[in-house]
Coordinates of C-alpha atoms and ligand atoms in Angstrom, one line a residue:
X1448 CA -179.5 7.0 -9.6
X1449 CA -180.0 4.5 -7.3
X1450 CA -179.4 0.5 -7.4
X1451 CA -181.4 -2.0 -5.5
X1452 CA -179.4 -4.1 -2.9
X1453 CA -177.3 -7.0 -4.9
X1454 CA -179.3 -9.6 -2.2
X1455 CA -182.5 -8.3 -2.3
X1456 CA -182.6 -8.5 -5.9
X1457 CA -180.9 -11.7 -6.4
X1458 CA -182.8 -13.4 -4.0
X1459 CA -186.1 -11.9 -4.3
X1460 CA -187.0 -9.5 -6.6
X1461 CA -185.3 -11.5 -9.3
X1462 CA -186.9 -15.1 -7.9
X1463 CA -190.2 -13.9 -7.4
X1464 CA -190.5 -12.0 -11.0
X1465 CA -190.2 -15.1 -12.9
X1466 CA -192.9 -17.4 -10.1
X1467 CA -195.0 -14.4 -10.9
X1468 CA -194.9 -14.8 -14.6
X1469 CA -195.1 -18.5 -14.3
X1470 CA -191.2 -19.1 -15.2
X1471 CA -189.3 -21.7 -13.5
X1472 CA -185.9 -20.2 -14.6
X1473 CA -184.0 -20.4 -11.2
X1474 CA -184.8 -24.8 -11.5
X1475 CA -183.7 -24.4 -14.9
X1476 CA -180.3 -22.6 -14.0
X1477 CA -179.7 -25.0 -11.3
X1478 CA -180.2 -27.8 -13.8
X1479 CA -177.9 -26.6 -16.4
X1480 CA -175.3 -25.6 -14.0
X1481 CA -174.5 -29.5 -13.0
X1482 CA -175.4 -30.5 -17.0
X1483 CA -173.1 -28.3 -18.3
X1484 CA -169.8 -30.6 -16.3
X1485 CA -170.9 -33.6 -18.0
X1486 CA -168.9 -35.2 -20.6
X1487 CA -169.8 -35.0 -24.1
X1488 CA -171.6 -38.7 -24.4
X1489 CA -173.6 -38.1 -21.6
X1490 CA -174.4 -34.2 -23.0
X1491 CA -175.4 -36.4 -26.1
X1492 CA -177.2 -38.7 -24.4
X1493 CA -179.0 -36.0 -22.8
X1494 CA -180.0 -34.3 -26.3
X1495 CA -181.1 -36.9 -27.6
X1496 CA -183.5 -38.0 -25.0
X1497 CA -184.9 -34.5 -25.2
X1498 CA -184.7 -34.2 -29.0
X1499 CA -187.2 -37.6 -28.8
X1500 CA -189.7 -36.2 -26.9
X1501 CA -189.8 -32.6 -28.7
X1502 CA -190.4 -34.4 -32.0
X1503 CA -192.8 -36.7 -30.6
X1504 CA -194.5 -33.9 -29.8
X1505 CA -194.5 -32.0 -32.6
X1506 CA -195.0 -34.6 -35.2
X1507 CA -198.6 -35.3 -33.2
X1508 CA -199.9 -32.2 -32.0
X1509 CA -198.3 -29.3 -33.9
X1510 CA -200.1 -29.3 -37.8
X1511 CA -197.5 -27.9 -39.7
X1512 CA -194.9 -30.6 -38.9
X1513 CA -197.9 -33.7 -38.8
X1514 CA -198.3 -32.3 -42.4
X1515 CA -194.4 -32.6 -42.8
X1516 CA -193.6 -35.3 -41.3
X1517 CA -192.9 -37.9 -43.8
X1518 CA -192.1 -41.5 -42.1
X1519 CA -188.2 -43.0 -43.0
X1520 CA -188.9 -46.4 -41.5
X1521 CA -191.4 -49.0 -41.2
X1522 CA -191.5 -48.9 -37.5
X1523 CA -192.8 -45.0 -38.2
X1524 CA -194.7 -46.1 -40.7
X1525 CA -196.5 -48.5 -38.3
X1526 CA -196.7 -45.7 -35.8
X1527 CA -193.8 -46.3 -33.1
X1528 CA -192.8 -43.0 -32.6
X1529 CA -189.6 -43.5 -30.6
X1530 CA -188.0 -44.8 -34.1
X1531 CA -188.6 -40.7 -35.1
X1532 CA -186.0 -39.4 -36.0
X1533 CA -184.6 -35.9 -36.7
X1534 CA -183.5 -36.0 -40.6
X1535 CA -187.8 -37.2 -40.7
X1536 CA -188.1 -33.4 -40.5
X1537 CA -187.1 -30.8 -42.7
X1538 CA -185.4 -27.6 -41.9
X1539 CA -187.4 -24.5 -41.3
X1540 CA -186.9 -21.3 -43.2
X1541 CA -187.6 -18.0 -42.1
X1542 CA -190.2 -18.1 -45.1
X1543 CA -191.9 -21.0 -43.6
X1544 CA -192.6 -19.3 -40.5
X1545 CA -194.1 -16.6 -42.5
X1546 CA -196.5 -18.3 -44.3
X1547 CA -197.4 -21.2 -41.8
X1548 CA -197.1 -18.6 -38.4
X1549 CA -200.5 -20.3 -36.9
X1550 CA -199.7 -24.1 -38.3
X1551 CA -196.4 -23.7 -36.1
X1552 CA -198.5 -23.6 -32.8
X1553 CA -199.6 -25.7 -30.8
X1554 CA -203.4 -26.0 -30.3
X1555 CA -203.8 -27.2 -26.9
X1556 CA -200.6 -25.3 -25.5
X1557 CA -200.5 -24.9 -21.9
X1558 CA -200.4 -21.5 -20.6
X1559 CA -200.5 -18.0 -22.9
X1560 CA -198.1 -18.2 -26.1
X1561 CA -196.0 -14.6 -26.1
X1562 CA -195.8 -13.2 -30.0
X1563 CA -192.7 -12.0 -30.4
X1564 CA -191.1 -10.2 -33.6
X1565 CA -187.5 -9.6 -34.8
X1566 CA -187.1 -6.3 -36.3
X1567 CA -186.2 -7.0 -39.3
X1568 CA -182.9 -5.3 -40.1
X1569 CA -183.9 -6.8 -43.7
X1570 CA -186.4 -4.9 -43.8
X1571 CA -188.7 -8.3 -43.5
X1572 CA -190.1 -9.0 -39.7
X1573 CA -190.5 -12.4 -38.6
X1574 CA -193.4 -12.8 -36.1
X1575 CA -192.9 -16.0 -34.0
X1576 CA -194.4 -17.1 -30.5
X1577 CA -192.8 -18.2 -27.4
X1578 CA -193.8 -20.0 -24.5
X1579 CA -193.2 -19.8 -20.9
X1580 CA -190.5 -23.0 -20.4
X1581 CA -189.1 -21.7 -23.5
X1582 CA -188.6 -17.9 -21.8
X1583 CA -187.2 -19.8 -18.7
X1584 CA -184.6 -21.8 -21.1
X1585 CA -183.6 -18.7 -22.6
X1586 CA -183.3 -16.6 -19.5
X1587 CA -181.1 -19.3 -17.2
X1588 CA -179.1 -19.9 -20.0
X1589 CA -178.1 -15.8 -19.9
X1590 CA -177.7 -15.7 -16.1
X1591 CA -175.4 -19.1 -16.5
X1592 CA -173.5 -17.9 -18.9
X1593 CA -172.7 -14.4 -17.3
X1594 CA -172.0 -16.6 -14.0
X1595 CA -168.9 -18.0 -15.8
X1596 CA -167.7 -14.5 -15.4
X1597 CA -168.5 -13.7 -11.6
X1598 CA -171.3 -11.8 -12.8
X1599 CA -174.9 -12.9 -11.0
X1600 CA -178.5 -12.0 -11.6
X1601 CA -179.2 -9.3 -9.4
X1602 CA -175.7 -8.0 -10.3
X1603 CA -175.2 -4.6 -11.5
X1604 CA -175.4 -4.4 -15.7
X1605 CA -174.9 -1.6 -17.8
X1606 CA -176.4 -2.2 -21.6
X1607 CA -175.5 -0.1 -24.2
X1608 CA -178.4 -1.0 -27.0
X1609 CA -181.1 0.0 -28.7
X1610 CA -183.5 2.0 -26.9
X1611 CA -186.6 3.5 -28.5
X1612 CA -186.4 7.7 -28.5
X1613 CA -190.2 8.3 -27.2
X1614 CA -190.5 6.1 -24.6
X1615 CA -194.1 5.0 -24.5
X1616 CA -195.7 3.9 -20.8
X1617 CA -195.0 0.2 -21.3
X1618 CA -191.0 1.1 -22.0
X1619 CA -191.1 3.2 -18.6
X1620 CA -192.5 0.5 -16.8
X1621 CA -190.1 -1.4 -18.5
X1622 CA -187.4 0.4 -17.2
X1623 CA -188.8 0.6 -13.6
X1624 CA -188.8 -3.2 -13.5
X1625 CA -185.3 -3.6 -15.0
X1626 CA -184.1 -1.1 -12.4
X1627 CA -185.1 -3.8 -9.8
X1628 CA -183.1 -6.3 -11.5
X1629 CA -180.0 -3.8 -11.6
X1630 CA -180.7 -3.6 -14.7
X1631 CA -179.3 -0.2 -16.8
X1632 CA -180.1 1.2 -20.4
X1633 CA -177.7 3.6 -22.4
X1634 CA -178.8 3.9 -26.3
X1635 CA -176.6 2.8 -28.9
X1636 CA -178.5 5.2 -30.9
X1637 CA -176.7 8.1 -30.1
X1638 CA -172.6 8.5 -29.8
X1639 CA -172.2 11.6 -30.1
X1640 CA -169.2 12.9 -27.5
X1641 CA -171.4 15.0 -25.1
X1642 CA -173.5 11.8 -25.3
X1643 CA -170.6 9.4 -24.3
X1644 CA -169.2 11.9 -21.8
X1645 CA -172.6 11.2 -20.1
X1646 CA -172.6 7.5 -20.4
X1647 CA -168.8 7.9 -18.2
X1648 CA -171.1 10.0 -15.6
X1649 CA -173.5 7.3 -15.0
X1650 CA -171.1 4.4 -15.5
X1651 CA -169.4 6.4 -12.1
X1652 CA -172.4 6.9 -10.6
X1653 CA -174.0 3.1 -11.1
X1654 CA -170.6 1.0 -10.7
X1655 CA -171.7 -2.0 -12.8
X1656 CA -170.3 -5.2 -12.6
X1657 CA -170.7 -5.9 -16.5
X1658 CA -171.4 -4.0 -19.9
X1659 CA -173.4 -5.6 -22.2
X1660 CA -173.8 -4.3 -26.2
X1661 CA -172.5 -4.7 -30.2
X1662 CA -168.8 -4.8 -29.9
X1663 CA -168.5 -2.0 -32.4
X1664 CA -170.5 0.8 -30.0
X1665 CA -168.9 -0.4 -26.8
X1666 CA -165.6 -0.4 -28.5
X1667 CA -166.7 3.1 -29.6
X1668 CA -167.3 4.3 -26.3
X1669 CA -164.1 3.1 -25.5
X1670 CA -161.9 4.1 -27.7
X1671 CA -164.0 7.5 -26.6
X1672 CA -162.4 6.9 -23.4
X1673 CA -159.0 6.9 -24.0
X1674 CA -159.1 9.4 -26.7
X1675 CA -160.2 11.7 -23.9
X1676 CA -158.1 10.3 -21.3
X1677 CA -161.4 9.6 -19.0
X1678 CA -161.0 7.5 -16.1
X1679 CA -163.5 5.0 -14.8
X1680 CA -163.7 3.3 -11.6
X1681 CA -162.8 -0.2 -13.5
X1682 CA -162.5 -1.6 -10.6
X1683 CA -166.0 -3.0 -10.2
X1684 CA -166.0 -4.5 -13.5
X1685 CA -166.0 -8.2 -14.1
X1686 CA -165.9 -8.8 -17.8
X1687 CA -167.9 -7.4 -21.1
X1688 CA -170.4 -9.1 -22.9
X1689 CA -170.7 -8.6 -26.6
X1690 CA -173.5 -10.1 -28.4
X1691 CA -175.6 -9.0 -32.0
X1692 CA -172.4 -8.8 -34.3
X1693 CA -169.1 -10.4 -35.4
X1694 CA -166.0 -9.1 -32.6
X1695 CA -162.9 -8.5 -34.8
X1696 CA -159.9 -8.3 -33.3
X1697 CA -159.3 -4.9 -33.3
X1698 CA -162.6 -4.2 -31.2
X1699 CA -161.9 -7.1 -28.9
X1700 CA -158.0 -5.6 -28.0
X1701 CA -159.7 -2.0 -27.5
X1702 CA -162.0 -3.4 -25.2
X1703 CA -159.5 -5.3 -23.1
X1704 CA -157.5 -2.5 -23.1
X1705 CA -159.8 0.1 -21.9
X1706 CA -162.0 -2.0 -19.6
X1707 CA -159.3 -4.8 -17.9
X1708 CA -161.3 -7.2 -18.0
X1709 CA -162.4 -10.4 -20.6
X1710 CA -164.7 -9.8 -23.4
X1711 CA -167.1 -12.5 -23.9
X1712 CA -169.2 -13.0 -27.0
X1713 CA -172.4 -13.9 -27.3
X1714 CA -174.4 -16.2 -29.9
X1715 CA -178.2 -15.8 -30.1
X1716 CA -181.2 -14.6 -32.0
X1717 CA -184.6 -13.5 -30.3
X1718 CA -186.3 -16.6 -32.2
X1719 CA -183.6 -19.4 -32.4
X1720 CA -183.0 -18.5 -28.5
X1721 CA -179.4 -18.3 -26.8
X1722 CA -177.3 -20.9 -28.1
X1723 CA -173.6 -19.8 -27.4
X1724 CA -171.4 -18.1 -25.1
X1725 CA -167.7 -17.8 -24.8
X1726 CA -166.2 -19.3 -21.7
X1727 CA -163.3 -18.3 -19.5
X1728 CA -160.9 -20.3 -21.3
X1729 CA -161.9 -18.5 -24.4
X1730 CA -163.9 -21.0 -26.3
X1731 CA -167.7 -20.7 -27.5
X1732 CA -170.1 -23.7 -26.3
X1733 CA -173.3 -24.8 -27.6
X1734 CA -175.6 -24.2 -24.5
X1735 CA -175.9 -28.3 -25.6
X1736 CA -178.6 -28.5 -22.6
X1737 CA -181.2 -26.1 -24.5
X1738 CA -180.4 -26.0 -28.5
X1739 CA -179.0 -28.5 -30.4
X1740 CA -177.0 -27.1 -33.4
X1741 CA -175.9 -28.5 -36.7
X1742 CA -173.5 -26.9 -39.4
X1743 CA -175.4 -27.5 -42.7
X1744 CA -173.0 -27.3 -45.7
X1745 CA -176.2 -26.6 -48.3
X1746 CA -178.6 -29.4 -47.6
X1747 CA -175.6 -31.9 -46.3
X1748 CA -174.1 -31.9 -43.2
X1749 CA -170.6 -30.5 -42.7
X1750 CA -168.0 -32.2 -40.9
X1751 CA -166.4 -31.2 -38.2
X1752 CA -164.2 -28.0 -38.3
X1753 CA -166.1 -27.3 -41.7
X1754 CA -168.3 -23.9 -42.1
X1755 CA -171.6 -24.1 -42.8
X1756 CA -175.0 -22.6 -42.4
X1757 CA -176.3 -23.1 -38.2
X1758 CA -179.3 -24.8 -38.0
X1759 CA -180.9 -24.8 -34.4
X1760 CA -183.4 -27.0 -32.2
X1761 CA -184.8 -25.8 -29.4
X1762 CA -185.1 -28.4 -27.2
X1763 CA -187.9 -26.2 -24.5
X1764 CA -190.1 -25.1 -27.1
X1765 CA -193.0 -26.6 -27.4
X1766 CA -195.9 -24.1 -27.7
X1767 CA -193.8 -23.1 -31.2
X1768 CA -191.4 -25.6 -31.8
X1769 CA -188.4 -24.4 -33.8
X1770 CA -186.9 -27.2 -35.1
X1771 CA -183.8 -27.3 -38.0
X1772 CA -184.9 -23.9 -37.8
X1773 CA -181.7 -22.3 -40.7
X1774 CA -180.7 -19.1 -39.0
X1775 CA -178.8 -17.3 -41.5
X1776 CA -175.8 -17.1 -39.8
X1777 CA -171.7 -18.6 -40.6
X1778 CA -170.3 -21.3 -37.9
X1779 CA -168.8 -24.5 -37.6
X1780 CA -168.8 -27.1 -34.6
X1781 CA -164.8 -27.7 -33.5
X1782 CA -163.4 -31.2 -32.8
X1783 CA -162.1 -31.2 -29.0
X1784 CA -162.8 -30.6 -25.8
X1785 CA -162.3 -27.0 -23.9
X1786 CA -159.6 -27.0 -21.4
X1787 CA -162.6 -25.5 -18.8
X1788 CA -163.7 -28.8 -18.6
X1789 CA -167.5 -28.3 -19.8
X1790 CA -168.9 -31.0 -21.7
X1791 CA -170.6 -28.6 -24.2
X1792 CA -170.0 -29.0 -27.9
X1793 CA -167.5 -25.9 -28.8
X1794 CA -168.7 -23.9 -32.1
X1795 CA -166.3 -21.5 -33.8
X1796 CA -167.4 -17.6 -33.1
X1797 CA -170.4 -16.7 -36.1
X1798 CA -168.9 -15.6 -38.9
X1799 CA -171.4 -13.3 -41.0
X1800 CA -174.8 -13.5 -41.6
X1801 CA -175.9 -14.9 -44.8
X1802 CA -177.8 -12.5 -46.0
X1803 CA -174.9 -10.7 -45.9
X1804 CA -173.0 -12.0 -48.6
X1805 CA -172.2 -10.9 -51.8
X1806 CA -173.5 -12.3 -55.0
X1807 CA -172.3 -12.7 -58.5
X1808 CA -173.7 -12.3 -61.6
X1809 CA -173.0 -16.3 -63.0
X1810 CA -175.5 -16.7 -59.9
X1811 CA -172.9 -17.6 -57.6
X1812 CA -173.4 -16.4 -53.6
X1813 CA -170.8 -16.3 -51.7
X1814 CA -170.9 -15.4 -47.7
X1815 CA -169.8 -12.3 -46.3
X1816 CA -166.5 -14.5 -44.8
X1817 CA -165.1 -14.5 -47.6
X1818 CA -164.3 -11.2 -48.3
X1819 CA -164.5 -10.4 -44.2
X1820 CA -161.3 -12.5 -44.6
X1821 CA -159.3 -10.1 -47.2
X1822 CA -159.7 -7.2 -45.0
X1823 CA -158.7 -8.9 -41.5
X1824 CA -155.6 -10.0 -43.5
X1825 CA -154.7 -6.8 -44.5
X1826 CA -152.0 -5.2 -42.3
X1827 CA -153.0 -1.4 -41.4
X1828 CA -157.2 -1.5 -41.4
X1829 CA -158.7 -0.5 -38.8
X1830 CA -162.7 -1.0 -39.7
X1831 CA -164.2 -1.8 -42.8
X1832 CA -167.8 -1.9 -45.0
X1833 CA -168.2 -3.9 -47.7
X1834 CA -171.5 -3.1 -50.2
X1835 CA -172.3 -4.5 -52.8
X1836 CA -174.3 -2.2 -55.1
X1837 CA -177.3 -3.4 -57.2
X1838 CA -175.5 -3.8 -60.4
X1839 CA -173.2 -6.3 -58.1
X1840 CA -170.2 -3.9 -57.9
X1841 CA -168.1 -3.9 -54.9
X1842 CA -168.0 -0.3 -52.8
X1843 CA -165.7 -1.0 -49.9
X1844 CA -165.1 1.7 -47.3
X1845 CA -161.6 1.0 -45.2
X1846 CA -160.3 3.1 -42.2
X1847 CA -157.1 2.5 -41.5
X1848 CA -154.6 2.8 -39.0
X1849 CA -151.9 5.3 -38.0
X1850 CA -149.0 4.1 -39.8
X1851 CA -150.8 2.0 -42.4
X1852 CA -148.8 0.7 -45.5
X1853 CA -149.3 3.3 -48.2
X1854 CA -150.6 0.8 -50.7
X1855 CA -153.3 -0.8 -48.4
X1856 CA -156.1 0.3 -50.6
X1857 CA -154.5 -1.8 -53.6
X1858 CA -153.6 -4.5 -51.0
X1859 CA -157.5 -4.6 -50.5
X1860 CA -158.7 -4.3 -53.9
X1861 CA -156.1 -7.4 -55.1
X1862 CA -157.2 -9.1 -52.1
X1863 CA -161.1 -8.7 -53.2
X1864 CA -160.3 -9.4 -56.9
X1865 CA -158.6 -13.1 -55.9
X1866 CA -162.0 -13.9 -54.0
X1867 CA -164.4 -12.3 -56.6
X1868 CA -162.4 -12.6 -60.3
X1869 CA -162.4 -10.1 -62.9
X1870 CA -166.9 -10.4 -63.5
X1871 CA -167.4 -7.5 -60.6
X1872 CA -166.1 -4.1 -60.3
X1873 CA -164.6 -3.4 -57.3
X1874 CA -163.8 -0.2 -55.7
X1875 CA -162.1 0.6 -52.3
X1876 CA -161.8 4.3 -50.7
X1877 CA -160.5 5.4 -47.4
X1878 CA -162.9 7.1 -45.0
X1879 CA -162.4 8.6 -41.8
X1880 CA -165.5 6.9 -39.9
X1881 CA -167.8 4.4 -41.1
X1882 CA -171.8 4.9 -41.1
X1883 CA -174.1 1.9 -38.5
X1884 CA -177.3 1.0 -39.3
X1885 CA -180.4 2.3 -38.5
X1886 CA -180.7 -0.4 -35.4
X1887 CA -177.6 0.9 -34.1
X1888 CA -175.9 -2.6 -35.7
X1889 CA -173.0 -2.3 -37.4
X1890 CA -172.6 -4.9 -41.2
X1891 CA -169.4 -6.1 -42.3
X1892 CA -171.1 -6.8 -45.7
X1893 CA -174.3 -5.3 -47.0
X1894 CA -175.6 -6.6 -50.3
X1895 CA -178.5 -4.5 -52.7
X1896 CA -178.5 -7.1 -54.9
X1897 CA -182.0 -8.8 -55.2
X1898 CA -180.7 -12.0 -53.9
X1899 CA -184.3 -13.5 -55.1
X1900 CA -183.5 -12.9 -58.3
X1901 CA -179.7 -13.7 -58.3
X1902 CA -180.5 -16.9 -56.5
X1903 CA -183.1 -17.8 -59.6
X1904 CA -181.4 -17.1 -62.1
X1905 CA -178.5 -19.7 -60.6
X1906 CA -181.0 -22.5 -60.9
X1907 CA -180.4 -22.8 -57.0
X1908 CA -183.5 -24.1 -55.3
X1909 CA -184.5 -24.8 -51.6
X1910 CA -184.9 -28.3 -51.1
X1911 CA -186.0 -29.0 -47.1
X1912 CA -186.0 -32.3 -47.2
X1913 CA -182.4 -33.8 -46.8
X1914 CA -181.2 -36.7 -44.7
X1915 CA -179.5 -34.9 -42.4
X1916 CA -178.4 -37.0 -39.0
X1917 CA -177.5 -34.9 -35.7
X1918 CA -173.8 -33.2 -36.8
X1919 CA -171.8 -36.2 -36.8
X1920 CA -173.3 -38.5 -34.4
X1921 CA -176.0 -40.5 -36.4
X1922 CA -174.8 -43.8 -35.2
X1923 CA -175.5 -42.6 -32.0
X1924 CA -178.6 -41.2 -32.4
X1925 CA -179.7 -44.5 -34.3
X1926 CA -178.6 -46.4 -31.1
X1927 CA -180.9 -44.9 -28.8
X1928 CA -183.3 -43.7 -31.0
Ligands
ZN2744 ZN1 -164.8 -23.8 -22.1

C-alpha cells in the first residue's frame, strides 16, 4: 500500500483533477478562507447579495419556480426584480423534487448537469442534479473545513463508509483516482473482529492524518481497539471527522479516548450540500459563504436558540437551484459569536432526522429528540434504539453500562411515558449489541408507522407558502433588498 507524495498531490494531482473536470474549487477555497473571518453583518451582507442574484435567476429562467413565484410587492409586480425577495418563494419538499425533477433545471445551463441520487434509507430515492460551481462549493467547503484541523487536501485520509461488495470497473477506477488524492476506503459494512484487526493493519501501514465515518462504526472500531489492547501509531493523527449521524456523548469520549485527538462533526446531505462543521473551539458554523440556513418551527420561523426543521439555500447552484429546500433534519441557529473568531452563524449539532420521529395515534408527530432526550438522561445507557411499531407501540432496545443502576430499564420506560402519555405502549429490554441498518447507518429512532396516514388523519397539511424572512434578519434583508 502505497501513498502518493503529500506535495505532489496537494499541489498537482489534486489542482489539476478539478481544472480537468472544469471545477474551480481551489478559487473557491481561497475565497472562503478570507470570507469566513468576517463579521457577521458583513457575512450577511454577503448572503444576501448572493441570495439576490440566485433568486433572480431562478424566478426567470428555472420553470418550476417562474411557475411559483408569486409577487409580494408592487415593485415585483411591475417587474423590478431586486425587490425579490426570499419569503416570494416557497420551501421545497423532497416530494416536489420528485414530481417536478426536470422543471427544477435550468434550460440553458452552462456546462453538463451531474444526476445524482440519495439512497434512500427510506426506502424512497431522491434523484437531483448538480452542477459544476455547485461541485466546486461543496468540495472547498470540505477541504476548508478539514483545514481547521491541520488536515490538507492531498493529506492522508482513512474513510470508514459504505463501500459496495462487488466492485464494478467504475468503483476501481474510483478507487485508483482517490488513491491519488490520499484518499483510503475501509467498509462500514463489515465489523466483524478479523475484519477490524485488518482495518489496525492498514491504518499502520497507511499512517493517515484523519478518519473520516458515522461516529457509531468508528467508535466501534475503537472501542475494538482497546478491548484488544491494539496499539496504533496515533501519532500521525490530526483529528476525526464524523459526519451521517447524531455523535452522542458516549461515542464522542470513546473516540477521544482512543484516537487523542478532536472529533469534529459534520452537517451535510448529498443534495442540500455541506452546510456545517464543527470548529476548533467546538462550535458548528453555517458554511454562511455557500448555504444559507433557516430554522422553520412548522411554516414560521423559529427564533433564535429555538428547534426547528433546517431549511437550506444553496447559494452556487444554479443549474438545479435548491432553494428553502426542508431537509428533514432537527437544529437551531445559536445567538453569539464563537470564541474562534469566524463570522459564521453557529447552529446547534442536528438533532434527529424527522422522519425519525415517532407518532401518536391523536395524530400527533413528535421528533425523534424527544425521546433521544430520555435516554441521554438516563444514568447507565450505553447505546440505544428506539422503534416504533406499526400499531404505534414503543420497542426500545438499551445497552447499558457496567455498573448501571439496576432499575434503569424502568428509569427509561417512566422517562418515555412522561414524553408519550399513557395512549402508546411502551416497552424497553436490555440487549447486549444493537443491530445498524442496511447502509451501515446507525437510527436513534425508527418509526413503521405510515406517517402518510398518521399525518392525514391529524388534519395536518403542507402549506409552502409562508412569509418566512431570512432567520431573524428581515429588516436587514428588506434594507438591501
Ligand atoms: Zn468557531
Amino acid at each position: 500500500m502505497t501513498s502518493v507524495p503529500y506535495l505532489l498531490s496537494r499541489h498537482i494531482l489534486c489542482p489539476l483533477h478539478e481544472r480537468v473536470l472544469g471545477r474551480r474549487t481551489f478559487a473557491r477555497l481561497r475565497q472562503i478562507e478570507r470570507e469566513q473571518w468576517r463579521s457577521p453583518v458583513e457575512v450577511r451582507l454577503l448572503q444576501m447579495r448572493r441570495l439576490r442574484s440566485l433568486l433572480r435567476h431562478a424566478v426567470r429562467n428555472v420553470p418550476f419556480y417562474t411557475a411559483r413565484h408569486k409577487p409580494t410587492s408592487r415593485a415585483e409586480r411591475d417587474g423590478e426584480p431586486d425587490r425579490l425577495h426570499l419569503r416570494a418563494l416557497p420551501t421545497l419538499s423532497k416530494q416536489d423534487i420528485r414530481a417536478h425533477t426536470d422543471e427544477l433545471i435550468w434550460p440553458e445551463s452552462p456546462g453538463r448537469l451531474r444526476p445524482y441520487s440519495t439512497g434512500g434509507s427510506s426506502g424512497d430515492p431522491l434523484r437531483f442534479f448538480i452542477d459544476r460551481p455547485r461541485q466546486a462549493s461543496d468540495a472547498a467547503a470540505r477541504i476548508l473545513t478539514h483545514r481547521w484541523f491541520g488536515v490538507d487536501a492531498g493529506h492522508r485520509e482513512l474513510f470508514l463508509w459504505g463501500c459496495p461488495i462487488e466492485l464494478t470497473r467504475t468503483d476501481r477506477l474510483r478507487a485508483w483516482r482517490d488513491g491519488l488524492f490520499n484518499h483510503r476506503l475501509l467498509s462500514a459494512f463489515d465489523l466483524s473482529r478479523e475484519r477490524m484487526r485488518e482495518y489496525t493493519d492498514v491504518f499502520r501501514r497507511f499512517r493517515p492524518r484523519c478518519l473520516f465515518g458515522y461516529p457509531s462504526t468508528l467508535s466501534r472500531w475503537a472501542e475494538h481497539l482497546m478491548t484488544y489492547e491494539e496499539t496504533l501509531p496515533i501519532g500521525c493523527l490530526r483529528a476525526v471527522f464524523v459526519t451521517g449521524e447524531v455523535c452522542d456523548p458516549v461515542q464522542r469520549r470513546t473516540l477521544e479516548r482512543c484516537f487523542q485527538v478532536p472529533v469534529a462533526d459534520g452537517y451535510g446531505s448529498r443534495e442540500a450540500g455541506f452546510i456545517a462543521h464543527q470548529c476548533p473551539a467546538g462550535s458548528m458554523h453555517v458554511i454562511a459563504s455557500e448555504v444559507l440556513a433557516e430554522v422553520l418551527d412548522g411554516d414560521r420561523p423559529a427564533r433564535e436558540g429555538e428547534f426547528g426543521e433546517i431549511v437550506v439555500t444553496h447559494l452556487h447552484a444554479f443549474g438545479m437551484p435548491f432553494i428553502r429546500y426542508r431537509t428533514g433534519d432537527f437544529g437551531r441557529l445559536l445567538p453569539g459569536r464563537c470564541p474562534c473568531g469566524r463570522g459564521w452563524p453557529r447552529m446547534d449539532a442536528v438533532q434527529g432526522r424527522r422522519t425519525d420521529g415517532i407518532h401518536l395515534p391523536d395524530g400527533r408527530f413528535m421528533h425523534g429528540l424527544a425521546v433521544i432526550y430520555v435516554l441521554r438522561e438516563t444514568p447507565g445507557i450505553e447505546h440505544f434504539q428506539v422503534r416504533q411499531t406499526s400499531d404505534f407501540a414503543l420497542e426500545v432496545q438499551v445497552v447499558a453500562c457496567e455498573g448501571a443502576p439496576s432499575d434503569v430499564l424502568r428509569r427509561v420506560e417512566s422517562g418515555l411515558r412522561r414524553v408519550v402519555g399513557d395512549q402508546i405502549p411502551v416497552r424497553v429490554r436490555r440487549t447486549a449489541t444493537i443491530e445498524r441498518a442496511a447502509s451501515g447507518k446507525h437510527r436513534p429512532v425508527i418509526s413503521d408507522v405510515d406517517a402518510s396516514a398518521a399525518s392525514s388523519s391529524s388534519g395536518a397539511s403542507r402549506t409552502p407558502r409562508s412569509a418566512v424572512a431570512v432567520g431573524s434578519d428581515a429588516a436587514l434583508e428588506e434594507a438591501i433588498a
